[in-house]
mmCIF file of C-alpha atoms in Angstrom:
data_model
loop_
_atom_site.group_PDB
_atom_site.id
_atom_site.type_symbol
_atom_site.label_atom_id
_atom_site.label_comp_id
_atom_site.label_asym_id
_atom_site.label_seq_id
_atom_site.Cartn_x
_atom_site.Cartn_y
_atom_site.Cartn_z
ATOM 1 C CA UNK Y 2 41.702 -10.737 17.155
ATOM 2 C CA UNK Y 3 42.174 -12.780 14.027
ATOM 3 C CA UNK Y 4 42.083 -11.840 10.477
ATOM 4 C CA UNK Y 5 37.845 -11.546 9.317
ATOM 5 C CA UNK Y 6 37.294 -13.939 6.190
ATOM 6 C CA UNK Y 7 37.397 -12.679 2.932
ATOM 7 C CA UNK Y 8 33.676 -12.605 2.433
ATOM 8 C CA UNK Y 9 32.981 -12.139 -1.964
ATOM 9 C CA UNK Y 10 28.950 -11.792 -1.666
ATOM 10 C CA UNK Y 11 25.745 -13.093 -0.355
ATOM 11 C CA UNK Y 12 25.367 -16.692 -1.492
ATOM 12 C CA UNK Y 13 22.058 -18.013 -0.287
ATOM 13 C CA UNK Y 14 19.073 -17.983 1.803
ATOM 14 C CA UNK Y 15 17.172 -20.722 2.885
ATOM 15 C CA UNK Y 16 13.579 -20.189 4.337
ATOM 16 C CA UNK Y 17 11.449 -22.623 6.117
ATOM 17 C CA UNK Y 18 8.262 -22.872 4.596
ATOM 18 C CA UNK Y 19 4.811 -24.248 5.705
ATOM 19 C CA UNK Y 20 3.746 -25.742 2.583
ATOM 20 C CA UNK Y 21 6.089 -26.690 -0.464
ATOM 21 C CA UNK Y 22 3.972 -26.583 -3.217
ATOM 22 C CA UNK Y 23 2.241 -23.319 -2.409
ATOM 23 C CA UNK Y 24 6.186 -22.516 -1.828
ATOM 24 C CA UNK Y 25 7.190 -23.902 -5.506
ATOM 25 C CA UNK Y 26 4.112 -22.615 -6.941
ATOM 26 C CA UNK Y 27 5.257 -18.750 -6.105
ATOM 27 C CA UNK Y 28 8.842 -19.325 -6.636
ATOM 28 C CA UNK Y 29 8.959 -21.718 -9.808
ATOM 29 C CA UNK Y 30 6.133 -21.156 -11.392
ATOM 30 C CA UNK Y 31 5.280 -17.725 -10.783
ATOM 31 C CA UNK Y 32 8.670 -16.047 -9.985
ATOM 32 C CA UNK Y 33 10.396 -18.581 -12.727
ATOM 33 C CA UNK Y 34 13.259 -19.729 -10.510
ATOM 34 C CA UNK Y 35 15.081 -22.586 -11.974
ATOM 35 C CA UNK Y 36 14.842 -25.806 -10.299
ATOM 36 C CA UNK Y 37 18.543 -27.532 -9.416
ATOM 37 C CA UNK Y 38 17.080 -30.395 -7.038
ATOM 38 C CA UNK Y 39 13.637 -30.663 -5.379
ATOM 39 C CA UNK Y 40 13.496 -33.082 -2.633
ATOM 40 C CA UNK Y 41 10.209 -34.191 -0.624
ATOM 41 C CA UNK Y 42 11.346 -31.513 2.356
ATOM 42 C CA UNK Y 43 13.455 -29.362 -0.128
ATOM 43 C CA UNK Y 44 13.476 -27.269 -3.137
ATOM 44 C CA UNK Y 45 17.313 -25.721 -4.302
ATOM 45 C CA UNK Y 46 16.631 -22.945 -6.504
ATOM 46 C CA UNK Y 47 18.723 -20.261 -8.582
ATOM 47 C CA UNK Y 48 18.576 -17.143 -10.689
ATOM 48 C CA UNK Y 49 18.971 -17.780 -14.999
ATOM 49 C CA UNK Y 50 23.074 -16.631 -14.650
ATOM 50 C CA UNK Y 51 23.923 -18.772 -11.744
ATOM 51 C CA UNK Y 52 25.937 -21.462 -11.831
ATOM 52 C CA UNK Y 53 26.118 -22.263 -8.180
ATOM 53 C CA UNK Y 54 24.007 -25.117 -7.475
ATOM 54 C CA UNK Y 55 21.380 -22.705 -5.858
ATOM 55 C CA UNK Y 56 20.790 -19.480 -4.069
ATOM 56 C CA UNK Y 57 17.792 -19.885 -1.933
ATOM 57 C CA UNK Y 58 16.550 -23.290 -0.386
ATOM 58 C CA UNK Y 59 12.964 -23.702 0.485
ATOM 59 C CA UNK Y 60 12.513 -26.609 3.334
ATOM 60 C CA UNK Y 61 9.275 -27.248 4.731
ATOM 61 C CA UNK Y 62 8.780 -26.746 8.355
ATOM 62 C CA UNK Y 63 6.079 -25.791 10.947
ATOM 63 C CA UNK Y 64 6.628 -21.890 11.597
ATOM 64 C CA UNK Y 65 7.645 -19.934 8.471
ATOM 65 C CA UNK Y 66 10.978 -18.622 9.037
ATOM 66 C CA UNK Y 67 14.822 -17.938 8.133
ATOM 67 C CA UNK Y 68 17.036 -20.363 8.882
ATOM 68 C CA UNK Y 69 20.139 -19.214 7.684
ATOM 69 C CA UNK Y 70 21.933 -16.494 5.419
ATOM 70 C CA UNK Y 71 24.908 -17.406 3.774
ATOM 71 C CA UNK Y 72 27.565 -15.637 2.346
ATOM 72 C CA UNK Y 73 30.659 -16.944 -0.289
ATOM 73 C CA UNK Y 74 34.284 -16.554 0.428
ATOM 74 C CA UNK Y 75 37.011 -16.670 -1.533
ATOM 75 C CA UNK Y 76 38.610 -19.864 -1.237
ATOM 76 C CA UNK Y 77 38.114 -22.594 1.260
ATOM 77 C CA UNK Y 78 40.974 -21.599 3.602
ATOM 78 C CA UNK Y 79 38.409 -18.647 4.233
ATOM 79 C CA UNK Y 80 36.161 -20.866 5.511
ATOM 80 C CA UNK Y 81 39.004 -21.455 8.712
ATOM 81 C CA UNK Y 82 39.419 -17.958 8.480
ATOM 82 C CA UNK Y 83 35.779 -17.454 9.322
ATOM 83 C CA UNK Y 84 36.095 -20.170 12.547
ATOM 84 C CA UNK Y 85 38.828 -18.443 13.823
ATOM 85 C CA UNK Y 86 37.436 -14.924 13.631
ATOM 86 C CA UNK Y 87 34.074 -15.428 15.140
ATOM 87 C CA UNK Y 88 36.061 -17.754 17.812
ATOM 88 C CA UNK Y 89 37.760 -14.845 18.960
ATOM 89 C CA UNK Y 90 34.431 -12.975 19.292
ATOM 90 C CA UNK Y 91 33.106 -15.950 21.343
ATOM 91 C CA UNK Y 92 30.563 -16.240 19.157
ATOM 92 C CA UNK Y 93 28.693 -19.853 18.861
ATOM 93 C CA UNK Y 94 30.688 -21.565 15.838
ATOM 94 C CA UNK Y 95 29.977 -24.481 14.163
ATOM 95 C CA UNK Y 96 31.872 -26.377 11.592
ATOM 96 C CA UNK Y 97 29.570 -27.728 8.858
ATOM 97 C CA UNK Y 98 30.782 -30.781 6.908
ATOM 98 C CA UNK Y 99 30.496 -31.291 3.131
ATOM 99 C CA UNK Y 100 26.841 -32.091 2.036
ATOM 100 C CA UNK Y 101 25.213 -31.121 5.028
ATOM 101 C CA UNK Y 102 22.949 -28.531 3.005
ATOM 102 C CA UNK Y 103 23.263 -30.261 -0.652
ATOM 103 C CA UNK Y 104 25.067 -28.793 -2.920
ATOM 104 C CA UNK Y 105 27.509 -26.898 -0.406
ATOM 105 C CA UNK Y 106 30.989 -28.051 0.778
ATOM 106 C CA UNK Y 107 32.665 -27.787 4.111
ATOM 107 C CA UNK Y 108 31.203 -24.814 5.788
ATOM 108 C CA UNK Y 109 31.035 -22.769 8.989
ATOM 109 C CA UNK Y 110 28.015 -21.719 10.686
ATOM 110 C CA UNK Y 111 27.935 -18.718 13.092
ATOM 111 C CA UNK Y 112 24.396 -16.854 15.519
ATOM 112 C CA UNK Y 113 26.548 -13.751 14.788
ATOM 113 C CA UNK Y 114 26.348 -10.232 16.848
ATOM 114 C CA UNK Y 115 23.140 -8.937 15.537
ATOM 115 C CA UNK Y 116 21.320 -12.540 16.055
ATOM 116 C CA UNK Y 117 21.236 -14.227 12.878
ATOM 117 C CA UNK Y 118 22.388 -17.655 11.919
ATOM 118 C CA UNK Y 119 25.046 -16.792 8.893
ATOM 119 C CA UNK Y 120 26.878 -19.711 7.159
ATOM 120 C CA UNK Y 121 30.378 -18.596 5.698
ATOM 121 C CA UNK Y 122 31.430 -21.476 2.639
ATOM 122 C CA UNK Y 123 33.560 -21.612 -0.682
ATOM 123 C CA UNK Y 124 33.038 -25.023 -2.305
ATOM 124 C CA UNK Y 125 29.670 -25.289 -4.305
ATOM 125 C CA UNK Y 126 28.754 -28.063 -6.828
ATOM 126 C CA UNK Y 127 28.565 -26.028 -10.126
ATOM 127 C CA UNK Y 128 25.444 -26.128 -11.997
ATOM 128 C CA UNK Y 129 24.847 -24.974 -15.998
ATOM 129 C CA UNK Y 130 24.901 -21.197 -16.389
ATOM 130 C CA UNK Y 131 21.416 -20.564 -18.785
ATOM 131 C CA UNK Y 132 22.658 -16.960 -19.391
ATOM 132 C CA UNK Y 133 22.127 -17.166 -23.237
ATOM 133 C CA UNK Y 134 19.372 -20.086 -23.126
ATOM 134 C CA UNK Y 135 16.587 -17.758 -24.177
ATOM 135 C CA UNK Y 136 14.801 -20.224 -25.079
ATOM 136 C CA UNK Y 137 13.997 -21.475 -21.653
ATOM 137 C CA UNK Y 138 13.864 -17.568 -20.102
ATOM 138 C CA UNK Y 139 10.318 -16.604 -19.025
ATOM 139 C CA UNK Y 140 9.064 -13.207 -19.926
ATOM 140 C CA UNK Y 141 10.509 -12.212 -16.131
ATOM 141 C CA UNK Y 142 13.462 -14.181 -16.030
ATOM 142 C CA UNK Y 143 15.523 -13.537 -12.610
ATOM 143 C CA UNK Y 144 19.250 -13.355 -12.695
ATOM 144 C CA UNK Y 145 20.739 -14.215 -9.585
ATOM 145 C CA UNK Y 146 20.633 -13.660 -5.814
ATOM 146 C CA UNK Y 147 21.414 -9.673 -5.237
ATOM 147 C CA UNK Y 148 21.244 -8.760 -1.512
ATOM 148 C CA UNK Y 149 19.721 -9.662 2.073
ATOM 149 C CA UNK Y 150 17.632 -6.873 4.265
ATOM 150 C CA UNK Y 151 17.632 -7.323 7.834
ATOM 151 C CA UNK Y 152 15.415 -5.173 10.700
ATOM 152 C CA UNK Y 153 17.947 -4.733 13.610
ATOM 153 C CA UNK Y 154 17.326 -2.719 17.069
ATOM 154 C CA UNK Y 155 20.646 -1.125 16.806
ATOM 155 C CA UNK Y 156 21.885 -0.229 13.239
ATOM 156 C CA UNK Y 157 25.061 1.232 14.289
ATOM 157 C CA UNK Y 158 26.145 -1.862 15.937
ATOM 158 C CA UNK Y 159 25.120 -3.384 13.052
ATOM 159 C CA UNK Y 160 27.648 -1.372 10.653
ATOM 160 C CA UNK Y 161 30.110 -1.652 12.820
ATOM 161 C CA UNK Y 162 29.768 -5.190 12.729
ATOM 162 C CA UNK Y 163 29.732 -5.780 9.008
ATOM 163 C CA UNK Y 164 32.610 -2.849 8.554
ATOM 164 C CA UNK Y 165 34.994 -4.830 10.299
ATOM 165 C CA UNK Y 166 34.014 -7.898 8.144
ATOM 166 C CA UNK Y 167 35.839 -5.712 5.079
ATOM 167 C CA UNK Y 168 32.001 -4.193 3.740
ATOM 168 C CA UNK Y 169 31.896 -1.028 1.988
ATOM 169 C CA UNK Y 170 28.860 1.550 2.937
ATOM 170 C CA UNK Y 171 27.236 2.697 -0.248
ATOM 171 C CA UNK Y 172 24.378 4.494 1.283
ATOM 172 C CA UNK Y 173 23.084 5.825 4.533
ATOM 173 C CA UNK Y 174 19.841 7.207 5.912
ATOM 174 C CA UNK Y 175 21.248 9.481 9.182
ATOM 175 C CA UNK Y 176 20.049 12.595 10.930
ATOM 176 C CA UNK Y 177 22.125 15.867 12.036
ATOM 177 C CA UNK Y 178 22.689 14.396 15.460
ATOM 178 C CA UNK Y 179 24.950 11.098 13.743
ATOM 179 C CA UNK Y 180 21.957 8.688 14.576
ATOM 180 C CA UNK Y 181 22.515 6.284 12.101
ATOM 181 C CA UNK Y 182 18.853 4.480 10.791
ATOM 182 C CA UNK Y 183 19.417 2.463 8.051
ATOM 183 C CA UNK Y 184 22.932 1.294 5.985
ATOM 184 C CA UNK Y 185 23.318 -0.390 2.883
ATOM 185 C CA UNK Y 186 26.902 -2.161 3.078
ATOM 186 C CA UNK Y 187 28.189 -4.543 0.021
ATOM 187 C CA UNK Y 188 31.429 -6.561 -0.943
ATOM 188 C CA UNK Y 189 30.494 -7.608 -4.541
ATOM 189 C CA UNK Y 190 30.801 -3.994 -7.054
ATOM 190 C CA UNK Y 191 27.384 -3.294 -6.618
ATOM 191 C CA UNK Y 192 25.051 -0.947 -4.098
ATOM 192 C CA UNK Y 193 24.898 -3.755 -1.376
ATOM 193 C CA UNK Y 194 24.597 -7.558 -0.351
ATOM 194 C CA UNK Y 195 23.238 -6.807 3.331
ATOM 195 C CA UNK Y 196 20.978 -4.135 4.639
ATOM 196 C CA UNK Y 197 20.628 -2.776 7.858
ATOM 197 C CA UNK Y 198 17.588 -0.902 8.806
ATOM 198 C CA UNK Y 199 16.128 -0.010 12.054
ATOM 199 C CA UNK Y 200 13.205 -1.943 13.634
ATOM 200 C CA UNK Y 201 12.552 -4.635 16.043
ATOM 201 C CA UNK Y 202 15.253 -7.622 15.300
ATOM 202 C CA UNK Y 203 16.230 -9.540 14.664
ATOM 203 C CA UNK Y 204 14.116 -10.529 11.608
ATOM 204 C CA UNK Y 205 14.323 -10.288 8.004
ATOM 205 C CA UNK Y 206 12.933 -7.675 5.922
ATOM 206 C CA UNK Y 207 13.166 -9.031 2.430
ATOM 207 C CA UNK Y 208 15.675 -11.220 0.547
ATOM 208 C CA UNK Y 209 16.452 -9.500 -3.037
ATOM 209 C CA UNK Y 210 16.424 -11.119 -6.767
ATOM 210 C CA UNK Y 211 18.143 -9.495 -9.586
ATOM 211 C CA UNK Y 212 16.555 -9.181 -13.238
ATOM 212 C CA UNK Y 213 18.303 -7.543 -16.004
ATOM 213 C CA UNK Y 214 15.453 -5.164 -17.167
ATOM 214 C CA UNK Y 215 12.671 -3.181 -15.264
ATOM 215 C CA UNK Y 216 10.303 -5.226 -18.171
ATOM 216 C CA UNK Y 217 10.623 -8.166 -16.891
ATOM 217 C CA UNK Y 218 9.616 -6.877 -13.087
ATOM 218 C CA UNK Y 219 6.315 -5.597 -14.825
ATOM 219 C CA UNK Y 220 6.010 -8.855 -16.566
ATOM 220 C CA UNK Y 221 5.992 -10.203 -12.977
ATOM 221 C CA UNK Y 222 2.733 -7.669 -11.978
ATOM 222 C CA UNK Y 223 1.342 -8.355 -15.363
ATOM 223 C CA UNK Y 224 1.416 -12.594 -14.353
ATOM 224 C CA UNK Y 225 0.221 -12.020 -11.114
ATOM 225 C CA UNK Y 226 -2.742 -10.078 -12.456
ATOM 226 C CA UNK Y 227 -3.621 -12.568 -15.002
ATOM 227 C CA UNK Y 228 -3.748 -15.018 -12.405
ATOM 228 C CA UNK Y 229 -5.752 -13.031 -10.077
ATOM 229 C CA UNK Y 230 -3.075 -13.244 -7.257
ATOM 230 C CA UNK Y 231 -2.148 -9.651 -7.570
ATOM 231 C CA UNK Y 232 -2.328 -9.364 -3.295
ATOM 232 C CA UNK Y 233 0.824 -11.055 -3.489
ATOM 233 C CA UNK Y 234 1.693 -7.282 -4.231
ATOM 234 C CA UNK Y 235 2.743 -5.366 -1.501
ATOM 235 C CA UNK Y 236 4.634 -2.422 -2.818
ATOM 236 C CA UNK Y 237 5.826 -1.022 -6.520
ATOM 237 C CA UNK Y 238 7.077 -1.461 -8.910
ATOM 238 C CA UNK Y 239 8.604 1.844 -8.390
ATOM 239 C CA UNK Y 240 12.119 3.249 -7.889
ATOM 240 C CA UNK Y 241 13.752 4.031 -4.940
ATOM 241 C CA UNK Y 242 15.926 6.946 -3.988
ATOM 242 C CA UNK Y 243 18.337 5.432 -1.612
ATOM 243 C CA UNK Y 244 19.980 2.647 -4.672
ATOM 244 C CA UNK Y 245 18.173 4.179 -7.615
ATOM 245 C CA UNK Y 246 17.099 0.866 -8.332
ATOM 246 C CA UNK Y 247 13.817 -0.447 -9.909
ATOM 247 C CA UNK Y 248 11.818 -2.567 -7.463
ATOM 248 C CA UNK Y 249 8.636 -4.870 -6.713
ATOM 249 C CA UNK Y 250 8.267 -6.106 -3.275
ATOM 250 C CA UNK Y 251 5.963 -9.094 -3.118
ATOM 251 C CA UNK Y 252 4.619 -11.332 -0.244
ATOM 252 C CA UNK Y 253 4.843 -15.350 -0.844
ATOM 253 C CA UNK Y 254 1.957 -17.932 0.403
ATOM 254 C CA UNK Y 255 3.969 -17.661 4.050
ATOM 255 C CA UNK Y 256 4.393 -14.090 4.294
ATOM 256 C CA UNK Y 257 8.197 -13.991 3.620
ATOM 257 C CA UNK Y 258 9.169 -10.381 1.475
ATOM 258 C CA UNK Y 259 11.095 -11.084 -1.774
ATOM 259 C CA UNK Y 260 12.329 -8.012 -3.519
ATOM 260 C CA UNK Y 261 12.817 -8.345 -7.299
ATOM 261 C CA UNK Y 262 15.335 -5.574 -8.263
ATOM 262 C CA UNK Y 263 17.439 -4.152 -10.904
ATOM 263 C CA UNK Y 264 19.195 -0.822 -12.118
ATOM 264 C CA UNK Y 265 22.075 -0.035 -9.001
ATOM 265 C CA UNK Y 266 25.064 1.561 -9.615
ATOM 266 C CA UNK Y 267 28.851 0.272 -9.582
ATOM 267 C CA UNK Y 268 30.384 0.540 -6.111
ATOM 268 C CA UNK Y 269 34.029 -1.057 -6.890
ATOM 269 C CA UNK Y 270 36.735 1.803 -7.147
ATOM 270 C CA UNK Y 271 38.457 2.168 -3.660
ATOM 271 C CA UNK Y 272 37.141 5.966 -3.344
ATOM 272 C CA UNK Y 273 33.445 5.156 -4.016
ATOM 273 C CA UNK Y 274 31.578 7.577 -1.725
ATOM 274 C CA UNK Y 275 28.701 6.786 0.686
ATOM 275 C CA UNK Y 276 25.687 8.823 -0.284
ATOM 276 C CA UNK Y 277 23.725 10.169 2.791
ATOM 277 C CA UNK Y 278 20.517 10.985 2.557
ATOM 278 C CA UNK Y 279 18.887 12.817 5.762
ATOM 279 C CA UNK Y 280 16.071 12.081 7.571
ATOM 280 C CA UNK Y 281 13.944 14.807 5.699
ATOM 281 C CA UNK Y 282 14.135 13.868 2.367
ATOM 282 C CA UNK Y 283 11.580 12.568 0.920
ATOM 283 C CA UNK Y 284 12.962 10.904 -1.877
ATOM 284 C CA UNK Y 285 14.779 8.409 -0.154
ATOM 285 C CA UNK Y 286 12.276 5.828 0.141
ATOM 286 C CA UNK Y 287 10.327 6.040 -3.141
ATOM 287 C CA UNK Y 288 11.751 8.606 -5.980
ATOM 288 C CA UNK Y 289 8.402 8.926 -7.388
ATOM 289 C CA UNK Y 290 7.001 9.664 -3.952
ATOM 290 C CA UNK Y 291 4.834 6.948 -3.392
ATOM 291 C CA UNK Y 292 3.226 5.697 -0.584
ATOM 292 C CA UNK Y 293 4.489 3.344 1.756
ATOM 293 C CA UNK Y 294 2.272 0.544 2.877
ATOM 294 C CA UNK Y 295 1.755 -0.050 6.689
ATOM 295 C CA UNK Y 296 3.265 -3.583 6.334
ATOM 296 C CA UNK Y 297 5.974 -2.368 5.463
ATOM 297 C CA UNK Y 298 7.013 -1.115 8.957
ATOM 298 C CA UNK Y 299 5.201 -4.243 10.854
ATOM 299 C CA UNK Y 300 6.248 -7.038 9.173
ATOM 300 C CA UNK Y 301 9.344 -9.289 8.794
ATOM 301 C CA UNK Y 302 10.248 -12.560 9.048
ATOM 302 C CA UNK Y 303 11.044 -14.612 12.381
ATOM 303 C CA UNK Y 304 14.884 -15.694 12.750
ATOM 304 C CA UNK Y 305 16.045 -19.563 14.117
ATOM 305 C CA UNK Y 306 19.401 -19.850 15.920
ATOM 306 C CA UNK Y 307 21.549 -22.535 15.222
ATOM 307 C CA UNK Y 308 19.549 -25.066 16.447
ATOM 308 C CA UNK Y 309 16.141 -24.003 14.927
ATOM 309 C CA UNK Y 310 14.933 -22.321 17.995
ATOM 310 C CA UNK Y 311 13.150 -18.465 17.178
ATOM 311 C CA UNK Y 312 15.485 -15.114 18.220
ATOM 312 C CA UNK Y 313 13.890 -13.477 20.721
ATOM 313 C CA UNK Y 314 12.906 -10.147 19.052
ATOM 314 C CA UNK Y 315 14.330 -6.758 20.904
ATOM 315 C CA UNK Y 316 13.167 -3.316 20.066
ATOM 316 C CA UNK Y 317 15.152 -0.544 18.097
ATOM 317 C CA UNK Y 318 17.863 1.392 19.813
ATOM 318 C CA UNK Y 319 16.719 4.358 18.192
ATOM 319 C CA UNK Y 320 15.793 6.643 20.292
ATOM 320 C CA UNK Y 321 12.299 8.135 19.120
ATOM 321 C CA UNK Y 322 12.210 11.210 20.991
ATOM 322 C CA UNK Y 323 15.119 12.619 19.454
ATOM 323 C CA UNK Y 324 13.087 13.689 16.298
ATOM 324 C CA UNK Y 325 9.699 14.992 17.219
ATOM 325 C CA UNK Y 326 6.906 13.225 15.520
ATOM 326 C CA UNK Y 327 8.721 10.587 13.914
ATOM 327 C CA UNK Y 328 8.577 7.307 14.164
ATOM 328 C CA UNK Y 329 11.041 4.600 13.279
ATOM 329 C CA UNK Y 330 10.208 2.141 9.866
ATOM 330 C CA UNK Y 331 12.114 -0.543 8.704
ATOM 331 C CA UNK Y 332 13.752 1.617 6.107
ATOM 332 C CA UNK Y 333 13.320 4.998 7.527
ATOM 333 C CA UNK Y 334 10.752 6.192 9.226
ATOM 334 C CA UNK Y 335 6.844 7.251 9.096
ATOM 335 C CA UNK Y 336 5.309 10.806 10.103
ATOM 336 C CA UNK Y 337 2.636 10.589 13.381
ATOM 337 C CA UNK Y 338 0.185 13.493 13.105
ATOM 338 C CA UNK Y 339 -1.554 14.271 16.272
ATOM 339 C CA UNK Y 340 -3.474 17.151 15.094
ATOM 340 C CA UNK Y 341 -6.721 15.722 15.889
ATOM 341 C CA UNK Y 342 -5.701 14.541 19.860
ATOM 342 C CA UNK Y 343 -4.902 10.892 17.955
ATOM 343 C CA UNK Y 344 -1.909 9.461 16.715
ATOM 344 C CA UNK Y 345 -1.901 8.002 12.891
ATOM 345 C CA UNK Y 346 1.028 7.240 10.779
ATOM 346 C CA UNK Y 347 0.958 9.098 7.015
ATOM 347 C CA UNK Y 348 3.230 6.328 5.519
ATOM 348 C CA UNK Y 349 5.283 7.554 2.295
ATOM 349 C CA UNK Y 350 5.747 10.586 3.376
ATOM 350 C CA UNK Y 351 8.427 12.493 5.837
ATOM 351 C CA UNK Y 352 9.175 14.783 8.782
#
């Protein structure tokens, strides 16, 4: 088998959306993304500290969905090194050339072993960095591109998968009997740039935004609000256990889940340990103990192959019955009560 590429971090999403402006509305005005090109199918976006020319695309299509995750390597013979590597696996590869997404160079596009299309590139068309241009910062300025979440039927595959790509594990959500349910797994120094947690996939769970203070997530609520689009709300702000970050899930006009997020940890010395929180604890999901909305469980986004067609959608590996009364969630799992002959799910809670 050849040598996996030397993957740096997640680079960009794109999403297909179902109507641009409502699209540009939510991300631009709303979220405050900056704007590097906006074509009449397209809008290239980035985060305030990015110099990248974006790091999510928004093209309009019929069926919202994701068309691609990509991830940056570190130079462009890593890009061979990605064709090579997922050749062996006998994987479908495809090379990209130069321009074919604007803004990126040469790539290599992959449907890899979990079912999603991932794009592997290096060369970018650089873009001005607005790190100190306060002046043009909104009240809930976003940073930059911090991770992908992905709902897989079989999250140990899944690890196994992105170990062998070279990812750390910073956190895991396992029981006594080494089922593994949900793994956070990262290459840049941080708590993760993919996700894995246990549902029916493929599909996407959320794709996460970076700010630099919990303020300007509140600011975010506090716009929404004013506007009287607060049911673009799904979940926080609040803190979760598993990360310890500060978070605000939100829904845009298609249903996609963006996470905005700050406040991780620092994952880069060699010996970092993986912290493994059990199915029982309640913290893991919520610090504060908050409930956890049904959607939450249900919901993701569908997933094209390489050729824009939807992933069939298989159910988790996990094997229910191994835990009585609990029942698998895309970051966890929910508690079924069946004291009154039916079954109902108490979300937020646990076992």
């Amino acid at each position: 088998m050849s040598t996996p590429p030397d993957i740096l971090r997640a680079g960009y999403a794109e999403l297909v959306v179902t109507d641009l402006a409502a699209a540009r509305w939510f991300y631009v005005d709303v979220l405050g993304l900056v704007v590097t090109a906006e074509r009449p199918d397209a809008l290239y976006l980035r985060g305030f500290e990015e110099y990248l020319h974006h790091s999510l695309v928004l093209r309009r299509g019929e069926v919202p969905a994701l068309a691609r995750l990509a991830y940056r390597v570190r130079g462009q013979s890593q890009v061979d090194a990605a064709a090579r590597y997922f050749i062996g696996l006998g994987l479908p590869v495809r090379r990209v050339p130069a321009g074919t997404t604007l803004g990126i160079g040469d790539a290599v596009r992959i449907l890899d072993p979990l079912g999603f299309p991932v794009e592997f590139f290096y060369d970018a068309t650089h873009t001005e960095r607005f790190t100190q241009r306060y002046d043009l910062h909104p009240g809930n300025a976003i940073t930059r591109l911090d991770h992908f979440n992905v709902m897989v039927p079989d999250v140990r595959a899944g690890h196994d998968h992105y170990r062998r790509l070279g990812f750390g594990v910073s956190e895991t959500i396992e029981d006594d009997l080494d089922t593994l349910y949900a793994a956070w797994l990262y290459r840049k120094q941080t708590v993760h740039d993919i996700a894995l947690t246990a549902g029916a996939g493929p599909r996407l769970h959320h794709l996460a935004f970076a700010t630099a203070e919990r303020q300007q997530i509140l600011h975010t609520c506090d716009v929404l609000g004013a506007l009287h689009q607060e049911s673009h709300i799904e979940r926080g702000p609040g803190r979760h256990g598993v990360s310890n970050a500060f978070y605000l899930y939100l829904r845009d006009p298609d249903g996609h889940r963006i996470e905005i997020y700050t406040s991780d940890y620092y994952t880069g010395d060699p010996d970092n340990p993986t912290v493994r929180w059990g199915v029982d604890d309640n913290r893991r999901r919520s610090f504060w103990g908050h409930a956890v909305v049904p959607s939450w469980y249900t919901d993701g986004s569908t997933v094209l192959d390489l050729d824009g067609r939807p992933v069939p959608v298989s159910a988790p590996a996990v094997d229910e019955g191994r835990r009585t009364g609990v029942v698998v969630g895309a970051d966890g799992f929910a508690v079924a009560h069946e004291s009154d002959g039916s079954r109902s799910l108490k979300y937020g809670d646990q076992v």
